[in-house]
């Protein structure tokens, strides 16, 4: 019964989502980008990323090298394709981690209220006082620059916003009658939170997470760009751009392609997020 | 109202102490001690120990924290840089005006662009211009600002030669960095203003105003705009923090001597007091701006003003 209902609800959301042309465009874009990351090795072997051909240094785009080559004669197309793995992975992992931490803290604060809420909210107030990128920079400064620390740094900066959002959504949901009913027959707090409150507060949370993937990808690229994230020779997009800065005059295409890929993937998540906002909004149901 | 402002100012004290503790704790995780960072690992053990003692690094964590806070409060002193051996406060004050000017310029630019286009888009919902605005905004919002900066640098500085590509000597040097920072955030503000405007136009009191025969212009400017701008004002407070942060990256693109380049250099040199001082300095500024925005908010929205005048701060 419940499974059947869930199915119809999902197909209902999908039906509304499909009606929105830009949202569908975003979805297609997203599928292409995720496909690129998943099948990077099929599209172009990883060896192409590191193979240095002295004769092919700083070649413009051509049939042999679709996006041209960098200062070591490495194929930029291969590097951009394989770089998609970093950006997507960082975007997804940081958003999910920030979501889980945010859900646990935010739901506890909203559901229990009182002292728990006060302690969590006051600590988050402190975090909110530091602009996200500063927080990330401080974490990177302390822990050092590598992939793991970059992920920690970006997650930390994203948690306070999530806690706030989830807390406020849970606050409204926790007052509903069905939560009261569940309490009355002695359901445990953890079960009420995870079984009744969070699923019903899911709409805004899903939308926020989708959009935050795009933000996280941009911050990761930004940090790598100023040399505080993933270090060259890894073909991460921000790191590629950071490197390309030295060849503004001679090889502007080195700058163009990684940037376009960051733009497109971030755009894809934003479009999907926009589409989901409309599709999940009960007020807009027809 | 003044009671509310007092209350908020008092609340800032524990929050700022919390911020200092947070940043201090994060940066104490940095491996290595000042002695070996400055002198290098090849230095003699006694020299390293002597230097650590000079920095007070041989004391326990909490003593160091309280000394640090004490120095800030009583002497307005953020300590001494490991790298340059100069007072941190001096280096910050020398660089800060550039960053502030950049952040303020880009805030104003993005507010003017974002809000006006947002209103325009909402008033002409579903027109061609509305669609163009939305698409352009979404593209700019999805763009890494430093990339936009580099592209503009290639076009306006290298190809056309209209604007300088690096430095911070004249106001002309600030045009490209400010555009770099403001275009993506203007896009965000446009989307927010438009959504909020559309939401407001659907409200009952707008229908009432129309029913009473108010002109379309009066309904939009007098009744709808004031209410629709509330979430936008909140977002701008956060946006100022974002532009302070974004300034860090824009400064790198345009090689501007500001807080951002100061911090990235300090991080590379493991100059903990400098990173600590700069982070704390910007965090304090940011929280003051957020407070100012909250107060401004109360002035725009009579409902909130009334609520605070009645005392009790409700859970939002």
Coordinates of N, CA and C in Angstrom, one line a residue, chain B residues 30-211:
Chain B
X30 N 47.2 23.4 13.2 CA 48.3 23.5 12.3 C 49.5 22.7 12.9
X31 N 50.1 21.8 12.1 CA 51.2 21.0 12.6 C 52.4 21.9 12.8
X32 N 53.3 21.6 13.7 CA 54.5 22.4 13.9 C 54.4 23.6 14.8
X33 N 55.5 24.1 15.4 CA 55.4 25.2 16.3 C 56.1 26.4 15.6
X34 N 55.8 27.6 16.1 CA 56.4 28.8 15.4 C 57.9 28.7 15.3
X35 N 58.6 28.2 16.3 CA 60.0 28.2 16.2 C 60.5 27.4 15.0
X36 N 60.0 26.2 14.8 CA 60.5 25.4 13.7 C 60.0 25.9 12.4
X37 N 58.9 26.6 12.4 CA 58.4 27.2 11.1 C 59.3 28.3 10.7
X38 N 59.6 29.2 11.6 CA 60.4 30.4 11.3 C 61.9 30.0 11.0
X39 N 62.5 29.2 11.9 CA 63.9 28.9 11.7 C 64.2 27.7 10.8
X40 N 63.1 26.9 10.5 CA 63.4 25.8 9.7 C 63.8 24.6 10.5
X41 N 63.6 23.4 10.0 CA 63.8 22.2 10.8 C 65.3 21.9 11.0
X42 N 66.2 22.6 10.3 CA 67.6 22.4 10.5 C 68.2 23.2 11.7
X43 N 67.4 24.1 12.2 CA 67.9 24.9 13.3 C 68.2 24.1 14.6
X44 N 68.9 24.7 15.5 CA 69.3 24.1 16.7 C 68.0 24.0 17.6
X45 N 67.9 22.9 18.4 CA 66.8 22.7 19.3 C 66.6 23.9 20.3
X46 N 67.8 24.4 20.8 CA 67.7 25.4 21.8 C 67.1 26.7 21.2
X47 N 67.5 27.0 20.0 CA 67.0 28.2 19.4 C 65.5 28.2 19.2
X48 N 65.1 27.0 18.7 CA 63.7 26.8 18.4 C 62.9 27.0 19.7
X49 N 63.4 26.3 20.8 CA 62.7 26.4 22.1 C 62.7 27.9 22.6
X50 N 63.8 28.6 22.4 CA 63.8 30.0 22.8 C 62.8 30.9 22.1
X51 N 62.7 30.6 20.8 CA 61.8 31.4 20.0 C 60.3 31.1 20.4
X52 N 60.1 29.8 20.6 CA 58.7 29.3 21.1 C 58.4 30.0 22.4
X53 N 59.4 30.1 23.3 CA 59.1 30.8 24.5 C 58.8 32.3 24.3
X54 N 59.5 32.9 23.3 CA 59.3 34.3 23.0 C 57.9 34.5 22.6
X55 N 57.3 33.6 21.8 CA 56.0 33.7 21.3 C 55.0 33.2 22.3
X56 N 55.4 32.7 23.5 CA 54.5 32.2 24.5 C 53.9 30.9 24.1
X57 N 54.6 30.2 23.1 CA 54.0 29.0 22.6 C 54.2 27.8 23.5
X58 N 55.1 27.9 24.5 CA 55.4 26.8 25.4 C 54.3 26.7 26.5
X59 N 53.3 27.6 26.5 CA 52.2 27.5 27.4 C 51.1 26.7 26.9
X60 N 50.2 26.2 27.9 CA 49.1 25.4 27.5 C 48.1 26.2 26.6
X61 N 47.3 25.4 25.8 CA 46.3 26.0 24.9 C 45.5 27.1 25.4
X62 N 44.8 26.8 26.6 CA 43.9 27.8 27.1 C 44.5 29.1 27.5
X63 N 45.7 29.0 28.1 CA 46.5 30.2 28.5 C 46.8 31.0 27.3
X64 N 47.3 30.3 26.2 CA 47.6 31.0 25.0 C 46.4 31.8 24.5
X65 N 45.2 31.0 24.5 CA 44.0 31.6 24.0 C 43.6 32.9 24.8
X66 N 43.7 32.8 26.1 CA 43.3 33.9 26.9 C 44.3 35.1 26.8
X67 N 45.5 34.8 26.6 CA 46.5 35.8 26.4 C 46.2 36.6 25.1
X68 N 45.9 35.8 24.1 CA 45.6 36.3 22.8 C 44.4 37.3 22.8
X69 N 43.3 36.8 23.5 CA 42.1 37.6 23.6 C 42.4 38.8 24.4
X70 N 43.2 38.7 25.5 CA 43.5 39.8 26.4 C 44.2 40.9 25.6
X71 N 45.2 40.4 24.8 CA 46.0 41.4 23.9 C 45.1 42.2 23.0
X72 N 44.1 41.4 22.4 CA 43.2 42.1 21.5 C 42.3 43.2 22.2
X73 N 41.8 42.7 23.4 CA 40.8 43.6 24.1 C 41.6 44.8 24.7
X74 N 42.7 44.5 25.4 CA 43.3 45.6 26.1 C 44.3 46.4 25.3
X75 N 45.0 45.8 24.4 CA 46.0 46.5 23.6 C 45.7 46.7 22.1
X76 N 44.5 46.2 21.7 CA 44.2 46.3 20.3 C 45.3 45.6 19.4
X77 N 45.8 44.5 19.9 CA 47.0 44.0 19.3 C 46.7 42.5 18.9
X78 N 47.0 42.3 17.6 CA 46.7 40.9 17.1 C 47.9 40.0 17.0
X79 N 49.0 40.4 17.7 CA 50.2 39.6 17.7 C 51.1 40.0 16.6
X80 N 52.2 39.2 16.5 CA 53.2 39.4 15.5 C 53.3 38.4 14.5
X81 N 53.5 38.8 13.2 CA 53.5 37.8 12.1 C 54.8 36.9 12.3
X82 N 54.7 35.6 12.0 CA 55.8 34.8 12.0 C 56.8 35.1 10.9
X83 N 56.2 35.5 9.7 CA 57.0 35.6 8.5 C 57.7 36.9 8.5
X84 N 57.0 38.0 8.8 CA 57.6 39.4 8.6 C 58.1 39.9 9.9
X85 N 57.7 39.3 11.0 CA 58.0 39.8 12.4 C 57.4 41.2 12.6
X86 N 56.4 41.7 11.8 CA 55.8 42.9 11.9 C 54.4 42.7 12.7
X87 N 53.9 43.7 13.4 CA 52.6 43.6 14.0 C 51.5 43.2 13.0
X88 N 50.7 42.2 13.3 CA 49.7 41.8 12.3 C 48.7 42.9 12.0
X89 N 48.3 43.7 13.1 CA 47.4 44.7 12.9 C 47.8 45.7 11.8
X90 N 49.1 46.1 11.8 CA 49.6 47.0 10.9 C 49.4 46.5 9.4
X91 N 49.8 45.3 9.2 CA 49.7 44.7 7.9 C 48.2 44.7 7.4
X92 N 47.3 44.3 8.4 CA 45.9 44.3 8.0 C 45.4 45.7 7.7
X93 N 45.7 46.7 8.5 CA 45.2 48.0 8.3 C 45.7 48.6 7.0
X94 N 46.9 48.2 6.6 CA 47.5 48.7 5.3 C 46.7 48.1 4.1
X95 N 46.2 46.9 4.3 CA 45.6 46.2 3.1 C 44.1 46.3 3.1
X96 N 43.5 46.5 4.3 CA 42.1 46.4 4.4 C 41.3 47.4 3.6
X97 N 41.7 48.7 3.5 CA 40.9 49.7 2.7 C 40.6 49.2 1.3
X98 N 41.6 48.5 0.6 CA 41.4 48.0 -0.7 C 40.2 47.0 -0.7
X99 N 40.3 46.0 0.2 CA 39.3 45.0 0.2 C 37.9 45.6 0.5
X100 N 37.9 46.5 1.5 CA 36.6 47.1 1.9 C 36.0 47.9 0.7
X101 N 36.8 48.7 0.0 CA 36.3 49.4 -1.1 C 35.8 48.5 -2.2
X102 N 36.5 47.4 -2.5 CA 36.1 46.4 -3.5 C 34.8 45.8 -3.1
X103 N 34.7 45.4 -1.8 CA 33.4 44.7 -1.3 C 32.2 45.7 -1.4
X104 N 32.5 47.0 -1.0 CA 31.4 47.9 -0.9 C 30.9 48.2 -2.4
X105 N 31.9 48.5 -3.2 CA 31.6 48.8 -4.6 C 30.8 47.7 -5.3
X106 N 31.2 46.4 -5.0 CA 30.5 45.3 -5.7 C 29.2 45.1 -5.1
X107 N 29.0 45.4 -3.8 CA 27.7 45.3 -3.1 C 26.7 46.2 -3.8
X108 N 27.2 47.5 -3.9 CA 26.3 48.5 -4.5 C 25.9 48.2 -5.9
X109 N 26.9 47.8 -6.7 CA 26.7 47.5 -8.1 C 25.7 46.3 -8.2
X110 N 25.9 45.2 -7.4 CA 25.0 44.1 -7.5 C 23.6 44.4 -7.0
X111 N 23.5 45.3 -6.0 CA 22.2 45.6 -5.5 C 21.4 46.4 -6.5
X112 N 22.1 47.4 -7.1 CA 21.4 48.2 -8.1 C 21.0 47.4 -9.3
X113 N 21.9 46.6 -9.8 CA 21.6 45.7 -11.0 C 20.6 44.7 -10.7
X114 N 20.8 43.9 -9.6 CA 20.0 42.8 -9.3 C 18.5 43.2 -8.9
X115 N 18.4 44.2 -8.1 CA 17.0 44.6 -7.6 C 16.3 45.2 -8.8
X116 N 16.9 46.1 -9.5 CA 16.1 46.8 -10.6 C 15.7 45.8 -11.6
X117 N 16.6 44.9 -12.1 CA 16.3 43.9 -13.1 C 15.2 42.9 -12.5
X118 N 15.3 42.6 -11.2 CA 14.4 41.7 -10.6 C 13.0 42.2 -10.6
X119 N 12.9 43.5 -10.3 CA 11.5 44.1 -10.3 C 11.0 44.2 -11.7
X120 N 11.8 44.6 -12.6 CA 11.5 44.7 -14.0 C 10.9 43.3 -14.5
X121 N 11.7 42.3 -14.2 CA 11.3 40.9 -14.6 C 10.0 40.5 -14.0
X122 N 9.8 40.8 -12.8 CA 8.5 40.3 -12.1 C 7.3 41.1 -12.6
X123 N 7.5 42.4 -12.9 CA 6.4 43.2 -13.3 C 6.0 42.8 -14.7
X124 N 7.0 42.4 -15.6 CA 6.7 41.9 -16.9 C 6.8 40.4 -17.0
X125 N 6.2 39.7 -16.0 CA 6.4 38.2 -16.0 C 6.0 37.5 -17.3
X126 N 6.8 36.5 -17.7 CA 6.6 35.8 -18.9 C 6.8 36.5 -20.2
X127 N 7.2 37.8 -20.1 CA 7.5 38.5 -21.4 C 8.9 38.0 -21.9
X128 N 9.3 38.4 -23.1 CA 10.5 38.0 -23.7 C 11.7 38.5 -22.8
X129 N 11.6 39.7 -22.3 CA 12.7 40.3 -21.5 C 12.8 39.5 -20.2
X130 N 11.7 39.1 -19.7 CA 11.7 38.3 -18.4 C 12.5 37.1 -18.6
X131 N 12.2 36.4 -19.7 CA 12.9 35.1 -20.0 C 14.4 35.4 -20.2
X132 N 14.7 36.4 -20.9 CA 16.1 36.7 -21.2 C 16.8 37.0 -19.8
X133 N 16.2 37.8 -19.0 CA 16.7 38.1 -17.6 C 17.0 36.8 -16.9
X134 N 16.0 35.9 -16.8 CA 16.2 34.7 -16.0 C 17.3 33.9 -16.5
X135 N 17.4 33.7 -17.8 CA 18.4 32.8 -18.4 C 19.8 33.4 -18.1
X136 N 19.9 34.8 -18.4 CA 21.2 35.4 -18.2 C 21.6 35.3 -16.7
X137 N 20.6 35.5 -15.8 CA 20.9 35.5 -14.4 C 21.4 34.1 -14.0
X138 N 20.7 33.1 -14.5 CA 21.1 31.7 -14.2 C 22.5 31.4 -14.6
X139 N 22.8 31.8 -15.8 CA 24.2 31.6 -16.4 C 25.2 32.3 -15.5
X140 N 25.0 33.5 -15.1 CA 25.9 34.2 -14.3 C 26.0 33.6 -12.9
X141 N 24.9 33.2 -12.4 CA 24.9 32.6 -11.0 C 25.7 31.3 -11.0
X142 N 25.8 30.6 -12.2 CA 26.5 29.3 -12.2 C 27.9 29.5 -12.6
X143 N 28.4 30.7 -12.8 CA 29.7 30.9 -13.3 C 30.7 31.1 -12.1
X144 N 31.9 30.5 -12.2 CA 32.8 30.8 -11.1 C 33.3 32.2 -11.3
X145 N 33.2 33.1 -10.3 CA 33.5 34.5 -10.5 C 34.9 34.7 -10.9
X146 N 35.9 33.9 -10.5 CA 37.2 34.2 -10.9 C 37.4 33.9 -12.4
X147 N 36.6 33.0 -12.9 CA 36.7 32.7 -14.3 C 36.2 33.9 -15.1
X148 N 35.0 34.4 -14.7 CA 34.5 35.6 -15.3 C 35.5 36.7 -15.3
X149 N 36.2 36.9 -14.1 CA 37.2 37.9 -14.0 C 38.3 37.7 -15.0
X150 N 38.8 36.5 -15.2 CA 39.9 36.2 -16.1 C 39.4 36.5 -17.5
X151 N 38.2 36.1 -17.9 CA 37.7 36.4 -19.2 C 37.6 37.9 -19.5
X152 N 37.1 38.6 -18.5 CA 37.0 40.1 -18.7 C 38.4 40.7 -18.8
X153 N 39.3 40.1 -18.0 CA 40.7 40.6 -18.0 C 41.3 40.5 -19.4
X154 N 41.0 39.3 -20.1 CA 41.5 39.1 -21.4 C 40.9 40.1 -22.4
X155 N 39.6 40.2 -22.2 CA 38.9 41.1 -23.2 C 39.2 42.6 -23.0
X156 N 39.0 43.1 -21.7 CA 39.1 44.6 -21.5 C 40.5 45.1 -21.3
X157 N 41.4 44.2 -20.7 CA 42.7 44.7 -20.5 C 43.7 44.3 -21.6
X158 N 43.7 43.0 -21.9 CA 44.7 42.5 -22.9 C 44.3 42.8 -24.3
X159 N 43.0 42.6 -24.7 CA 42.7 42.8 -26.1 C 42.4 44.2 -26.4
X160 N 41.5 44.8 -25.6 CA 41.0 46.2 -25.9 C 41.9 47.3 -25.2
X161 N 42.5 46.9 -24.1 CA 43.4 47.8 -23.4 C 42.7 49.0 -22.8
X162 N 41.4 48.8 -22.4 CA 40.6 49.9 -21.8 C 41.0 50.0 -20.3
X163 N 41.2 48.9 -19.6 CA 41.3 49.0 -18.2 C 42.6 48.3 -17.7
X164 N 43.2 48.7 -16.6 CA 44.4 48.1 -16.1 C 44.1 46.7 -15.6
X165 N 45.1 45.8 -15.7 CA 44.8 44.4 -15.4 C 45.2 44.0 -13.9
X166 N 46.1 44.8 -13.3 CA 46.5 44.5 -12.0 C 46.8 45.8 -11.2
X167 N 46.8 45.6 -9.8 CA 47.1 46.7 -8.9 C 45.9 47.3 -8.3
X168 N 46.1 48.4 -7.5 CA 44.9 49.0 -6.8 C 45.2 50.5 -6.6
X169 N 45.8 51.1 -7.6 CA 46.3 52.5 -7.4 C 45.1 53.5 -7.6
X170 N 44.3 53.3 -8.7 CA 43.2 54.3 -8.9 C 41.9 53.6 -8.9
X171 N 40.8 54.4 -9.0 CA 39.5 53.8 -9.0 C 39.3 52.9 -10.2
X172 N 40.0 53.3 -11.3 CA 39.9 52.5 -12.5 C 40.4 51.0 -12.3
X173 N 41.3 50.8 -11.4 CA 41.8 49.5 -11.1 C 40.7 48.6 -10.4
X174 N 39.7 49.3 -9.9 CA 38.6 48.6 -9.1 C 37.5 48.1 -10.0
X175 N 37.4 48.7 -11.3 CA 36.2 48.4 -12.1 C 36.1 47.0 -12.4
X176 N 37.2 46.4 -13.0 CA 37.0 44.9 -13.3 C 36.8 44.0 -12.1
X177 N 37.6 44.2 -11.1 CA 37.4 43.3 -9.9 C 35.9 43.5 -9.3
X178 N 35.4 44.7 -9.3 CA 34.1 44.9 -8.8 C 33.1 44.3 -9.7
X179 N 33.2 44.4 -11.0 CA 32.3 43.7 -11.9 C 32.4 42.2 -11.7
X180 N 33.6 41.7 -11.6 CA 33.8 40.2 -11.4 C 33.0 39.7 -10.2
X181 N 33.1 40.5 -9.1 CA 32.4 40.1 -7.9 C 30.9 40.3 -8.0
X182 N 30.5 41.4 -8.6 CA 29.1 41.8 -8.5 C 28.2 41.1 -9.5
X183 N 28.7 40.7 -10.7 CA 27.7 40.1 -11.6 C 27.1 38.8 -11.1
X184 N 27.9 37.8 -10.6 CA 27.2 36.6 -10.1 C 26.3 36.9 -9.0
X185 N 26.6 37.8 -8.1 CA 25.7 38.1 -6.9 C 24.5 38.9 -7.4
X186 N 24.7 39.7 -8.4 CA 23.5 40.5 -8.9 C 22.6 39.4 -9.5
X187 N 23.1 38.4 -10.1 CA 22.2 37.4 -10.7 C 21.4 36.7 -9.6
X188 N 22.0 36.4 -8.4 CA 21.3 35.8 -7.3 C 20.2 36.8 -6.8
X189 N 20.6 38.1 -6.7 CA 19.6 39.0 -6.2 C 18.4 39.2 -7.1
X190 N 18.7 39.2 -8.4 CA 17.7 39.3 -9.4 C 16.7 38.1 -9.2
X191 N 17.2 36.9 -9.1 CA 16.3 35.8 -8.9 C 15.4 35.9 -7.7
X192 N 16.1 36.3 -6.6 CA 15.4 36.5 -5.3 C 14.4 37.6 -5.4
X193 N 14.7 38.7 -5.9 CA 13.8 39.8 -6.0 C 12.6 39.5 -6.8
X194 N 12.8 38.8 -8.0 CA 11.8 38.4 -8.9 C 10.8 37.5 -8.1
X195 N 11.3 36.4 -7.5 CA 10.5 35.5 -6.8 C 9.7 36.1 -5.7
X196 N 10.4 37.0 -5.0 CA 9.7 37.6 -3.8 C 8.6 38.6 -4.3
X197 N 8.9 39.3 -5.3 CA 8.0 40.2 -5.9 C 6.7 39.5 -6.4
X198 N 6.9 38.4 -7.1 CA 5.8 37.6 -7.6 C 4.9 37.0 -6.5
X199 N 5.6 36.6 -5.4 CA 4.9 36.1 -4.2 C 4.1 37.2 -3.6
X200 N 4.7 38.4 -3.5 CA 4.0 39.5 -2.9 C 2.8 39.9 -3.7
X201 N 2.9 40.0 -5.0 CA 1.8 40.4 -5.8 C 0.6 39.6 -5.6
X202 N 0.8 38.3 -5.3 CA -0.4 37.4 -5.1 C -1.1 37.6 -3.8
X203 N -0.5 38.4 -2.8 CA -1.1 38.6 -1.5 C -2.4 39.3 -1.5
X204 N -3.2 39.1 -0.4 CA -4.5 39.7 -0.3 C -4.4 41.2 -0.3
X205 N -3.5 41.7 0.4 CA -3.5 43.2 0.6 C -3.2 43.9 -0.7
X206 N -2.5 43.2 -1.7 CA -2.3 43.8 -3.0 C -3.6 43.8 -3.7
X207 N -4.4 42.7 -3.6 CA -5.7 42.7 -4.2 C -6.6 43.8 -3.6
X208 N -6.5 44.0 -2.3 CA -7.2 45.1 -1.6 C -6.9 46.4 -2.2
X209 N -5.5 46.6 -2.3 CA -5.1 47.9 -2.9 C -5.6 48.2 -4.3
X210 N -5.6 47.1 -5.1 CA -6.1 47.2 -6.4 C -7.6 47.5 -6.4
X211 N -8.3 46.8 -5.5 CA -9.8 46.9 -5.4 C -10.1 48.3 -5.0

